[in-house]
Short mmCIF file of C-alpha atoms in Angstrom, two decimals:
data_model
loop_
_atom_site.label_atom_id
_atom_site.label_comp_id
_atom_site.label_asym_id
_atom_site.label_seq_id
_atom_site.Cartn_x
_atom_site.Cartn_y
_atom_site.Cartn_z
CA UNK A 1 -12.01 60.87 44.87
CA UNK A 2 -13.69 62.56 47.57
CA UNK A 3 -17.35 61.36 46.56
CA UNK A 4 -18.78 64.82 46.74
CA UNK A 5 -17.84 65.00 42.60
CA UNK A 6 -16.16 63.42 40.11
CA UNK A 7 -11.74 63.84 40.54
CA UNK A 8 -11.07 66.74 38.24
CA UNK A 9 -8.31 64.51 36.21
CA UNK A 10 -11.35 62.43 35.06
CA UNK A 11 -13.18 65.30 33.90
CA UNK A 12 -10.44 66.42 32.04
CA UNK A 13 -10.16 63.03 30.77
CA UNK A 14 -6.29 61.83 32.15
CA UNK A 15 -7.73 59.12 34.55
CA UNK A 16 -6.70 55.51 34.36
CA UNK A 17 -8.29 54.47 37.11
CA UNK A 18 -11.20 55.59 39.46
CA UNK A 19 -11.17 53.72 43.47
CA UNK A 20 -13.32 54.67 46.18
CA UNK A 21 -14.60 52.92 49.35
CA UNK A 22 -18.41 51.94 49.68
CA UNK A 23 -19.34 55.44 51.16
CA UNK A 24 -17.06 57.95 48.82
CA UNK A 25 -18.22 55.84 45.81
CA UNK A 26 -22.90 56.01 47.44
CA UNK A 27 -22.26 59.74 47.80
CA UNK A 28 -20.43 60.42 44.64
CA UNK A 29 -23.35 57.92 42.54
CA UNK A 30 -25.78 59.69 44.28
CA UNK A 31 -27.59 56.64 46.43
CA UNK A 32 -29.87 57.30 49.06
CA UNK A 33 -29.73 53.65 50.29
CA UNK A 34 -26.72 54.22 52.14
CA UNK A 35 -23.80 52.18 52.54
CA UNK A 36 -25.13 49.19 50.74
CA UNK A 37 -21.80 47.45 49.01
CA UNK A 38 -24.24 45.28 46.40
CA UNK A 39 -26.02 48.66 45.83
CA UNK A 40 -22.60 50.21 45.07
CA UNK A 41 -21.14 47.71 42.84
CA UNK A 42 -24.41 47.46 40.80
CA UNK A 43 -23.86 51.26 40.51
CA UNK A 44 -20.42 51.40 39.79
CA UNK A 45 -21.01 49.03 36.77
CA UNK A 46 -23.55 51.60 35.22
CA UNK A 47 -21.13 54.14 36.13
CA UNK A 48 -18.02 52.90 33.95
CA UNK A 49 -20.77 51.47 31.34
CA UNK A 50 -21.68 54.74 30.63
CA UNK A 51 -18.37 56.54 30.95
CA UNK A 52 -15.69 55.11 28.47
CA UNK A 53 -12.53 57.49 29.31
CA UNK A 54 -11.28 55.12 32.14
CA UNK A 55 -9.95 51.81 32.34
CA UNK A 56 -11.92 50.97 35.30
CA UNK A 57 -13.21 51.74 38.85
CA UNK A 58 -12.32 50.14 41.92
CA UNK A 59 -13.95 49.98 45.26
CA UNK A 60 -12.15 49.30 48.27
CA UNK A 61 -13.74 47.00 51.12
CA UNK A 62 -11.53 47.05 54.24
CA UNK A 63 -10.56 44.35 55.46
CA UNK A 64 -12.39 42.35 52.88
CA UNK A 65 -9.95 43.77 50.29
CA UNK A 66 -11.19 45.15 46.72
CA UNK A 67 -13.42 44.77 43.52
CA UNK A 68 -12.05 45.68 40.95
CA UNK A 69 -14.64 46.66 38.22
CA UNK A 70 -14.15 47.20 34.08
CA UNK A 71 -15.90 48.80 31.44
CA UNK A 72 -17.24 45.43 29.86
CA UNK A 73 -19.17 44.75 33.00
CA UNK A 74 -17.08 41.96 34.73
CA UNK A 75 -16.16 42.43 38.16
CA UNK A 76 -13.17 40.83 40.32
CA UNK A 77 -13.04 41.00 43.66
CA UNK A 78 -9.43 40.67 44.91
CA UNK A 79 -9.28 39.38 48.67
CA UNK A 80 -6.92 40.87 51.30
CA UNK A 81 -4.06 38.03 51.20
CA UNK A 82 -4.09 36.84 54.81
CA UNK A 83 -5.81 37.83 57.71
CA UNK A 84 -4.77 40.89 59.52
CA UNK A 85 -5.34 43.11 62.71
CA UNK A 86 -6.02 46.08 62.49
CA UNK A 87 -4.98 48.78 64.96
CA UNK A 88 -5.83 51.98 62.95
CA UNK A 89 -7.17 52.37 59.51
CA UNK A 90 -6.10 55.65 58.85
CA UNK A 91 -5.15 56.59 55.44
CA UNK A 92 -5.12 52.75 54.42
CA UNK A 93 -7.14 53.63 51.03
CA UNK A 94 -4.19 56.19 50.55
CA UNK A 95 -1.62 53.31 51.09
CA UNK A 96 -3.37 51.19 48.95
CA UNK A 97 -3.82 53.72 45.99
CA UNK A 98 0.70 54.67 46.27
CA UNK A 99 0.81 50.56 46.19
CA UNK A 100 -1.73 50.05 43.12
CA UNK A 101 -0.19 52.44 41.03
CA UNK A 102 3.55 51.42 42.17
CA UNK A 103 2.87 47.86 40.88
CA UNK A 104 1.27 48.65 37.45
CA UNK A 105 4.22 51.05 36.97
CA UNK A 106 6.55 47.87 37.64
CA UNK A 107 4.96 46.26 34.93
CA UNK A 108 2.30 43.74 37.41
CA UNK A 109 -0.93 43.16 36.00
CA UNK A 110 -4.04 45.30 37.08
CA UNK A 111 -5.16 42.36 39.49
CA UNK A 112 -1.52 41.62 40.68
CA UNK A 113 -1.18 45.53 41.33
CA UNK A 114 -4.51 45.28 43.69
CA UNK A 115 -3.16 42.04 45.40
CA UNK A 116 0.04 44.09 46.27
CA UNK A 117 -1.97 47.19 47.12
CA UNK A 118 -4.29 44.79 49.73
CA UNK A 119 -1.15 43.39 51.24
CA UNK A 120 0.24 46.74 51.51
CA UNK A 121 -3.03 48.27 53.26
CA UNK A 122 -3.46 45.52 55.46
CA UNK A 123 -0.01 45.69 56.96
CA UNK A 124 -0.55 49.62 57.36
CA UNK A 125 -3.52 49.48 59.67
CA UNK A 126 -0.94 47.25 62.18
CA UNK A 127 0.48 50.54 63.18
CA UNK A 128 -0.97 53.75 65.01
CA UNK A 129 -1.04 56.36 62.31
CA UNK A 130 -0.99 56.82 59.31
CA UNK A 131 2.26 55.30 57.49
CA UNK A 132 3.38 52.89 54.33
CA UNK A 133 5.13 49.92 54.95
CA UNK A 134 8.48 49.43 52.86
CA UNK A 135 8.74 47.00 50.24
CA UNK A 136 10.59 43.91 52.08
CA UNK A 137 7.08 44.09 54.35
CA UNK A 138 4.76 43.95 51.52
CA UNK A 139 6.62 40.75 50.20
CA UNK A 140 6.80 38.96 53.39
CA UNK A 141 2.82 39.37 53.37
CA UNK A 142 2.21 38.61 49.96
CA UNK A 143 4.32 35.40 50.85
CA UNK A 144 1.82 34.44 53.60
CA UNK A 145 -0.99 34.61 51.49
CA UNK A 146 -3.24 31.91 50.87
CA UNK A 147 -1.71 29.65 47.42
CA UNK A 148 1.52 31.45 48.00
CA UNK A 149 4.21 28.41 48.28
CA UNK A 150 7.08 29.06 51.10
CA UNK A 151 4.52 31.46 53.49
CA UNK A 152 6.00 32.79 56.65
CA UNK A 153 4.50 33.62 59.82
CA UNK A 154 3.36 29.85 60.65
CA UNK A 155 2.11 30.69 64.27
CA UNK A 156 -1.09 29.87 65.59
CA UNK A 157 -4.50 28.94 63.95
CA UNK A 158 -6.62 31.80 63.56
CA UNK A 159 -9.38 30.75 61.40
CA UNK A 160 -13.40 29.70 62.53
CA UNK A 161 -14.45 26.33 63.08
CA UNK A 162 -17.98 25.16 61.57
CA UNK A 163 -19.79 21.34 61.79
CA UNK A 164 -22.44 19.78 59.83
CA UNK A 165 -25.83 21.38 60.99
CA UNK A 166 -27.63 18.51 60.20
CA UNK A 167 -25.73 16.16 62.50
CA UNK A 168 -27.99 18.35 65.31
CA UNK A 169 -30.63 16.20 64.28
CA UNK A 170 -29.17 12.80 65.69
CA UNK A 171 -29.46 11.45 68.88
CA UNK A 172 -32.58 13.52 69.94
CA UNK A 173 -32.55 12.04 73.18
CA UNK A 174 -29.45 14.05 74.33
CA UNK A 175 -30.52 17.20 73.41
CA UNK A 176 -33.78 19.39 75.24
CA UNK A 177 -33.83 21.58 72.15
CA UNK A 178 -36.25 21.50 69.21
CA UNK A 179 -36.10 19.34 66.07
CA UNK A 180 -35.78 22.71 63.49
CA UNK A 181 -33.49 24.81 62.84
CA UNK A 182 -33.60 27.22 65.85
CA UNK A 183 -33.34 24.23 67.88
CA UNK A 184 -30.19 22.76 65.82
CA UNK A 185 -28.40 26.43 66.12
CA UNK A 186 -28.70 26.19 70.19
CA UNK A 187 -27.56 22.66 70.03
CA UNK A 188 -24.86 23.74 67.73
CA UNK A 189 -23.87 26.75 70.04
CA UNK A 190 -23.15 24.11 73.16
CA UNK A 191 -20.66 22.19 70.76
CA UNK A 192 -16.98 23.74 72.79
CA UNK A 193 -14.36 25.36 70.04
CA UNK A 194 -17.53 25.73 67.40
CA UNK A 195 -17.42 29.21 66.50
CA UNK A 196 -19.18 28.93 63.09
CA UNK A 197 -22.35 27.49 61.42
CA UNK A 198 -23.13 26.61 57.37
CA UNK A 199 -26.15 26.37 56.43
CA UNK A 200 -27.82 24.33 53.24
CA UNK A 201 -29.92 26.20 51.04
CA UNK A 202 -32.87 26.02 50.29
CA UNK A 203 -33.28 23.47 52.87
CA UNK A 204 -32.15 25.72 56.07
CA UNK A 205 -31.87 28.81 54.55
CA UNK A 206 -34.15 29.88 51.21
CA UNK A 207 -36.34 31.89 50.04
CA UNK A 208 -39.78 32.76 52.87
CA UNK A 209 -37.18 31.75 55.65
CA UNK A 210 -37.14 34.56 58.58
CA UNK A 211 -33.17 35.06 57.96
CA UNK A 212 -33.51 38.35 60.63
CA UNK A 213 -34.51 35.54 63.56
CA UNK A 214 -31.63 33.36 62.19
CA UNK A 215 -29.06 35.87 62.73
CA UNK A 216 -30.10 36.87 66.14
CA UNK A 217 -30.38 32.95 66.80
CA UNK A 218 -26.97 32.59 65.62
CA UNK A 219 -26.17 35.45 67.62
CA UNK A 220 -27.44 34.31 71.13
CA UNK A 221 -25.84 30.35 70.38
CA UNK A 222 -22.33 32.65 70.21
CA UNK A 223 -21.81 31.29 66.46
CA UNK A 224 -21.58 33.48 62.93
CA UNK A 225 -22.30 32.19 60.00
CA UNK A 226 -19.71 30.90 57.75
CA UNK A 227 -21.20 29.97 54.54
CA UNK A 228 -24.14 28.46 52.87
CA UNK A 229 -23.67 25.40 50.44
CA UNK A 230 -26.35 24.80 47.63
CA UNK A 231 -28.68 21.61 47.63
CA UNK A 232 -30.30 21.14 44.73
CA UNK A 233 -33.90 19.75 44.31
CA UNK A 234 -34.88 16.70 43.53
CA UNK A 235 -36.58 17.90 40.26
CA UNK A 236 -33.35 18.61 39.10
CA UNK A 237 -32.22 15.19 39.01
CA UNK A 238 -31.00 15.08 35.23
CA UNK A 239 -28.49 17.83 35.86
CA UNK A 240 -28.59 21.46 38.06
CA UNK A 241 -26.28 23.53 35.90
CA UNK A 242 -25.66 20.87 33.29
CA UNK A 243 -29.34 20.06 32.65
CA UNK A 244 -30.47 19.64 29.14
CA UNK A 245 -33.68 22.02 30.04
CA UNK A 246 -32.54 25.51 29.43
CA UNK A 247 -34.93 26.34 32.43
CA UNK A 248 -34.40 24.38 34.54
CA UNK A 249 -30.49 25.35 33.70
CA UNK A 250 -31.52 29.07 34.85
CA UNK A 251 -33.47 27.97 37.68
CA UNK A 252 -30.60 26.50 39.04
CA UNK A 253 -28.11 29.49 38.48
CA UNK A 254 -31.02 31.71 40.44
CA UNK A 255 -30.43 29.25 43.34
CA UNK A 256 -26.81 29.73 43.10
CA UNK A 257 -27.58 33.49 43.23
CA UNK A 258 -29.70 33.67 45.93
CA UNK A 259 -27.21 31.62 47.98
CA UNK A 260 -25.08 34.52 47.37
CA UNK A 261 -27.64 36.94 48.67
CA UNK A 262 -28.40 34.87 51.91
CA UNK A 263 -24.96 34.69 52.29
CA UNK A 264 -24.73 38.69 52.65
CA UNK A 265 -27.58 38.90 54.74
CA UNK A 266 -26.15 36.41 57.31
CA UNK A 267 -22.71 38.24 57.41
CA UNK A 268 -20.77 35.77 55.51
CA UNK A 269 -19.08 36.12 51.56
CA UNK A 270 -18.85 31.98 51.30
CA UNK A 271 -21.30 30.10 48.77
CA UNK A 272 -20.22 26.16 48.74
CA UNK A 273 -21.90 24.50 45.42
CA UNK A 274 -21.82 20.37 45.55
CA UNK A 275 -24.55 19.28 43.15
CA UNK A 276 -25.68 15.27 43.37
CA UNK A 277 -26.67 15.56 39.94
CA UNK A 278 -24.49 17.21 37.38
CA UNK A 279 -23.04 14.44 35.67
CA UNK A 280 -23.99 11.23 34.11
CA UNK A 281 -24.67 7.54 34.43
CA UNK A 282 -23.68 5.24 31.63
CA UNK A 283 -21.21 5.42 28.78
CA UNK A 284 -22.73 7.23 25.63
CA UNK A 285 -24.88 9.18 28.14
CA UNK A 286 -23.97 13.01 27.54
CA UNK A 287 -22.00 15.23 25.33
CA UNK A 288 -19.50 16.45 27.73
CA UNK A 289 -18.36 19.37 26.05
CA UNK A 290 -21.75 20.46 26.41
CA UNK A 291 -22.04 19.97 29.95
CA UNK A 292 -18.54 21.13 30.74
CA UNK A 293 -19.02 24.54 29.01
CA UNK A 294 -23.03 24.86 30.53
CA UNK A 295 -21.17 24.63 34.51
CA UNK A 296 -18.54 27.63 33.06
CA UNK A 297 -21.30 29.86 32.12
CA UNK A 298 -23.31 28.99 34.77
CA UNK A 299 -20.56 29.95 37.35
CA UNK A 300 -19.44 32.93 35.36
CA UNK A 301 -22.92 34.21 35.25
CA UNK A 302 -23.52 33.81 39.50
CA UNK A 303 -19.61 35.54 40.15
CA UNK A 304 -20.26 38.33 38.10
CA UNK A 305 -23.23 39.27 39.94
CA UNK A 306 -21.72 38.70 43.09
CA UNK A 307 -18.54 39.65 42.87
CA UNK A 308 -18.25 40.36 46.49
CA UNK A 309 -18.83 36.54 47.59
CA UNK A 310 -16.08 33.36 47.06
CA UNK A 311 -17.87 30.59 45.18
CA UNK A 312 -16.19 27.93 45.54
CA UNK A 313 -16.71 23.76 44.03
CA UNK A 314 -17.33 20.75 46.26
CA UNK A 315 -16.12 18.44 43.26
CA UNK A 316 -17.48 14.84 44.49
CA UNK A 317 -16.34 12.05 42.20
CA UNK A 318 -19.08 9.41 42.39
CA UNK A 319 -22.36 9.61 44.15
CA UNK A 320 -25.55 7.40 43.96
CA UNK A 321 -27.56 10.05 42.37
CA UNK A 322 -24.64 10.54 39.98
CA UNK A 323 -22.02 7.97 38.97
CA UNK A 324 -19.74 10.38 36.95
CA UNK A 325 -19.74 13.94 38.04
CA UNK A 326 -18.86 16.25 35.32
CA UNK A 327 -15.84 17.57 37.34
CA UNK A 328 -14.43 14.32 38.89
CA UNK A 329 -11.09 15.20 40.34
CA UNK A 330 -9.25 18.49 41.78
CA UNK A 331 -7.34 18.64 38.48
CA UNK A 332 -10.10 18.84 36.70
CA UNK A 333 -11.58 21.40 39.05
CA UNK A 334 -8.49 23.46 38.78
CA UNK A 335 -9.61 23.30 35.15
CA UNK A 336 -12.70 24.29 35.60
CA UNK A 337 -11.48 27.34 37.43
CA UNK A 338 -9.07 28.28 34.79
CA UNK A 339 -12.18 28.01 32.59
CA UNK A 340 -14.36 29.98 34.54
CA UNK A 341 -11.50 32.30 34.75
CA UNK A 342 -12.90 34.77 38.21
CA UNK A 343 -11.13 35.85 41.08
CA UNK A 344 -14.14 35.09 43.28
CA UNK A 345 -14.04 31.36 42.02
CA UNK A 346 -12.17 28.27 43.60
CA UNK A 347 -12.14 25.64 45.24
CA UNK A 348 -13.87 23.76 48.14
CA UNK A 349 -11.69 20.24 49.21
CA UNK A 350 -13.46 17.33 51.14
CA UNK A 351 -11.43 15.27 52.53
CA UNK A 352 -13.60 12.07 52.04
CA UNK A 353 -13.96 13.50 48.40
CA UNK A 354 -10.16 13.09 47.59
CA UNK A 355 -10.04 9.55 48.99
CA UNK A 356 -13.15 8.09 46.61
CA UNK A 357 -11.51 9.82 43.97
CA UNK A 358 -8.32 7.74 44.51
CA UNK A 359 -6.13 10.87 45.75
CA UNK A 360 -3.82 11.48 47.99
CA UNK A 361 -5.80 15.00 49.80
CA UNK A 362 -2.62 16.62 51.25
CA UNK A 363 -1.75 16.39 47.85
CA UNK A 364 -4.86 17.55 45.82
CA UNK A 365 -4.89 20.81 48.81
CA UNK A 366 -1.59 21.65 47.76
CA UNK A 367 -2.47 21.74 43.70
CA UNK A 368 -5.18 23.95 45.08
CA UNK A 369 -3.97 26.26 47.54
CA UNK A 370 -0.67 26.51 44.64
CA UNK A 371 -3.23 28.27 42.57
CA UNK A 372 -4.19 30.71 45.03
CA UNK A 373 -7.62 28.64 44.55
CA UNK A 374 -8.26 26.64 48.02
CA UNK A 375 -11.17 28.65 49.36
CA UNK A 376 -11.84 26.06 51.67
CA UNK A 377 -12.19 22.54 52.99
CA UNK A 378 -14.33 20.20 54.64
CA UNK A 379 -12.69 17.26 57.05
CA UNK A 380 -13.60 13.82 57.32
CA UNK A 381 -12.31 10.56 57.28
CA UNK A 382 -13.55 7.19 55.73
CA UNK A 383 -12.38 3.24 54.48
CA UNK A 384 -14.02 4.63 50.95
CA UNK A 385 -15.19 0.95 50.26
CA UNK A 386 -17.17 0.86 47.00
CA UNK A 387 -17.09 4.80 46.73
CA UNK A 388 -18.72 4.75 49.97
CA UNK A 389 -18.84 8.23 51.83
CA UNK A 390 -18.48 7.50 55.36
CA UNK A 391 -17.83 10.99 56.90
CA UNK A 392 -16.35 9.49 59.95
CA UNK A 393 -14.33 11.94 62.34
CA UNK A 394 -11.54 13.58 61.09
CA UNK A 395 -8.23 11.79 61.85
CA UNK A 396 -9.72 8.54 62.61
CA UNK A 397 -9.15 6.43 59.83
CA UNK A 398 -6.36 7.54 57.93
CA UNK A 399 -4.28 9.59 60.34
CA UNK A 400 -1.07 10.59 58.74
CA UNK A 401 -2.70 11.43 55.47
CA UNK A 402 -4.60 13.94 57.99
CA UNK A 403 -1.74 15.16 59.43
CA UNK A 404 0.32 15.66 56.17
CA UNK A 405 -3.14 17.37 54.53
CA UNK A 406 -2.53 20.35 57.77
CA UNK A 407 1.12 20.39 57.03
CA UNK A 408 0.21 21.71 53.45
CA UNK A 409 -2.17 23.99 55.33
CA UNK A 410 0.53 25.40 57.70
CA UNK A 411 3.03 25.52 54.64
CA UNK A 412 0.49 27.85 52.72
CA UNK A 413 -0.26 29.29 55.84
CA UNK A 414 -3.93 29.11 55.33
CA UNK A 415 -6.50 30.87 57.74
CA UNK A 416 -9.48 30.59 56.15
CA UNK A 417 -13.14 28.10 57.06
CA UNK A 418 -12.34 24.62 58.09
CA UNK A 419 -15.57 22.83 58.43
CA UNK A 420 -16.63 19.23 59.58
CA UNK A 421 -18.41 17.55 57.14
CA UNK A 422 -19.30 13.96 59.44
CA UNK A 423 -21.79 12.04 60.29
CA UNK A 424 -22.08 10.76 63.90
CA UNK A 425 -25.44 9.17 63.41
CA UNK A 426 -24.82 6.75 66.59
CA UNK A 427 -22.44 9.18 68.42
CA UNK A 428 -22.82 11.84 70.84
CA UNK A 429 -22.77 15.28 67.77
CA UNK A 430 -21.53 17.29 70.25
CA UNK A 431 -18.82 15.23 71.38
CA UNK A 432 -17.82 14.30 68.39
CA UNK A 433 -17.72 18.02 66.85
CA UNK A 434 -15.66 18.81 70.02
CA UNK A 435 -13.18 16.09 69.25
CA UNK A 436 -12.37 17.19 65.55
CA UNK A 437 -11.85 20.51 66.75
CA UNK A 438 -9.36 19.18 68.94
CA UNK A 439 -7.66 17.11 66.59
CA UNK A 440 -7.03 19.90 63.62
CA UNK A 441 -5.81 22.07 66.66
CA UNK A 442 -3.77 18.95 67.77
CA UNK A 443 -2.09 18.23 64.60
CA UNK A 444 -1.13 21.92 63.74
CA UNK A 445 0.35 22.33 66.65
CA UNK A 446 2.05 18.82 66.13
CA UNK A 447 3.07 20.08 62.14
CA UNK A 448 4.78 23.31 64.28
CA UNK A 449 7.51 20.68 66.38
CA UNK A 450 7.94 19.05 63.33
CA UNK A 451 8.98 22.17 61.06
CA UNK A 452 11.35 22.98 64.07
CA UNK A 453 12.71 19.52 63.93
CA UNK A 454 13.06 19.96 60.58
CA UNK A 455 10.85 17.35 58.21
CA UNK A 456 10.38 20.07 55.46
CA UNK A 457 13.71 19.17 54.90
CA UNK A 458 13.81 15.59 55.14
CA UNK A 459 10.61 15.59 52.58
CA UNK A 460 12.80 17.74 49.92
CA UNK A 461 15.55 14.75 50.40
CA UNK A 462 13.01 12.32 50.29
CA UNK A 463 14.30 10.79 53.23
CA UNK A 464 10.93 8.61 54.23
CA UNK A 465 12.67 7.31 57.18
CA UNK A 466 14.11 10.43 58.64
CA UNK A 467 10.76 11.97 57.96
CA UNK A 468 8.79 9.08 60.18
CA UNK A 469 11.42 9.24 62.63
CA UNK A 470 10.14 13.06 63.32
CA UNK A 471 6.80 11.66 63.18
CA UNK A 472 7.27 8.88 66.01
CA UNK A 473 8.84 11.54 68.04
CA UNK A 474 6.09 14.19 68.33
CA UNK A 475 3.25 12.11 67.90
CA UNK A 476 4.26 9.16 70.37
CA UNK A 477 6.91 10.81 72.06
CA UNK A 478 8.93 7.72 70.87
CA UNK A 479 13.24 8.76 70.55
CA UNK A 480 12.36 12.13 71.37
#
């Protein structure tokens, strides 16, 4: 559509399917606002809630890919597959339209259609001009999307860097800035390879906070936001989503929501959720079914108002506020997200997390990233002694589980957040943010001479000893 009217196929009623970007789609609904994308979503859903002769509308973001919207109100967003750079975006929505329609008349799904159609716009902006790639180039993308096994195009990192925010607050005597949060953003800003900054909410970032002066904080310190991770209150000890206190249950889901909303407004579409509480204690405690099926509504309820923003789970296994957590394992998060059942929900992988659940975390990031579900991860290390969490620097402890944890990064060739979740309470933070910057960048460039000397291989064969011989070679430079 051109936005000026409605296409004159849908007036005559021989429409499928009705896409715009953000602008054709405010013009055509008639918004003076502008080119607000919440605005236009909110609108579109009135739209095709009022207007029954389609199957459903879809707005196209850019680089930030699609939503796809339906007539029962539920909204998927479909991301771009992998990162791309864009030369010129000229007729890209046209590309992505021939793509969409080529794939549902192959037979894919509506929401496989739109991947293909992202991966095929994405690879036509590359070029000067308006053009559409052939087939064999829209596969080789779709293969190096994220949770797409056997990815090409395993070059260099290209995704942001973010460390714990509150780790600014240690060792006040090295530091000249403030104890608040401007004063932990300029700290933050000094740390070298640091490009991006999460914020806790509503501790850092919630509802009265001047988010305007945070952005042009963020903006001086050289750092963009990358996403904000809910902290629940202490009143919600007996549960956040899974409280017995219907409530206090909603309360909680309007936190989640006004993460999302922060989110926008600082320039980022991440929203983290670890909760210290949902679970339980003691045997005999809970009704799990209950509590299981209160965290799927909850989360359908906050993605289908933001549609437009990747919620992701922190599962945590055991905590002292929470012995059990409701979702103890990435299996059973994967289950949860089958459950929950939105595009815009996955997962968030900690490191630490995996090892007090007992897991092997190259191993848990694969089961995620499998299921086109690893939205992103948080590195650590720790000795995990009596479910302790000892967010120590990443690599330290348990080296070649971190180094086989980027390998299944490279092999999915993911691109996306990778932030340090540590706590260097008697170290230098900068320093030690530095250093795990250094090591991921160390060790995928180390998984790179060991593709080339060929240990994907040796892992198919099982061949443990041809595998470690590859290892002695790049790491120590032992045989090489």
């Amino acid at each position: 559509m051109g936005g000026m009217e409605l296409p004159k196929g849908l007036r005559e009623g021989t429409v499928d399917w009705v896409t715009g970007n953000v602008q054709e789609w405010s013009s055509m609904l008639g918004h003076s606002s502008g080119e607000n994308v919440e605005e236009v979503n909110k609108g579109v859903r009135k739209y095709l809630s009022e207007t029954k002769e389609v199957q459903g509308a879809v707005v196209t973001l850019g680089v930030d890919g699609v939503v796809m919207h339906s007539p029962d109100g539920s909204s998927f967003p479909i991301p771009v597959p992998i990162k791309c750079s864009p030369v010129d975006p000229t007729g890209a929505g046209d590309c992505w339209r021939g793509a969409f329609g080529g794939g549902v008349a192959r037979g894919m799904t509506n929401k496989d259609a739109a991947r293909w159609g992202n991966a095929a716009a994405a690879v036509s902006t590359e070029r000067v001009g308006a053009w559409t790639p052939g087939r064999e180039e829209v596969e080789i993308r779709m293969r190096g999307g994220i949770g797409v096994r056997g990815g090409g195009g395993r070059g260099e990192f290209m995704g942001g860097f973010g460390s714990r925010l509150n780790s600014m607050k240690d060792r006040r005597e090295l530091t000249e800035h403030g104890d608040d949060l401007v004063g932990w953003i300029r700290r933050m800003g000094e740390c070298g390879g640091v490009d991006l900054i999460d914020f806790n909410s509503p501790q850092h970032v919630g509802e009265g906070t001047d988010l305007e002066l945070v952005k042009r904080e963020m903006d001086k310190a050289g750092l963009k936001a990358g996403a904000v991770c809910l902290r629940y209150p202490k009143t919600m000890i007996r549960g956040a989503m899974t409280n017995p206190d219907p409530e206090l249950r909603s309360e909680a889901v309007r936190l989640t929501k006004d993460a999302c909303r922060i989110a926008k407004v600082l320039g980022c579409t991440e929203v983290v959720v670890w909760s210290a509480y949902d679970g339980y204690d003691y045997t005999l405690a809970c009704d799990y079914g209950d509590l299981w099926d209160r965290v799927v509504s909850g989360f359908k309820e906050v993605c289908d108002e933001h549609p437009d923003v990747k919620v992701s789970l922190e599962y945590k296994p055991t905590d002292e506020n929470t012995r059990f957590f409701i979702v103890p394992s990435t299996g059973a998060a994967l289950n949860l997200c089958r459950d929950v059942d939105r595009d815009n929900f996955g997962l968030t992988l900690d490191f630490g997390h995996c090892l007090m659940a007992g897991e092997n975390p190259a191993q848990s990031a694969f089961m995620a990233a499998r299921e086109g579900k690893l939205f992103g991860i948080q590195l650590n290390d720790g000795y995990s002694r009596l479910a302790a969490e000892d967010g120590m620097m990443f690599g330290s402890v348990h080296p070649l589980m971190a180094l086989e944890f980027v390998l299944v990064l490279r092999q999915f060739n993911y691109q996306g957040h990778v932030y340090f979740d540590t706590f260097p309470h008697n170290e230098d933070p900068k320093l030690e943010a530095e250093r795990n910057v250094e090591v991921f960048k160390r060790m995928w460039e180390w998984g790179r001479e060991m593709e080339e000397r060929g240990i994907e291989g040796a892992k198919r064969n099982m061949d443990v000893m041809k595998v470690m011989k590859i290892v002695d070679e790049v790491m120590y430079g032992k045989g090489g």
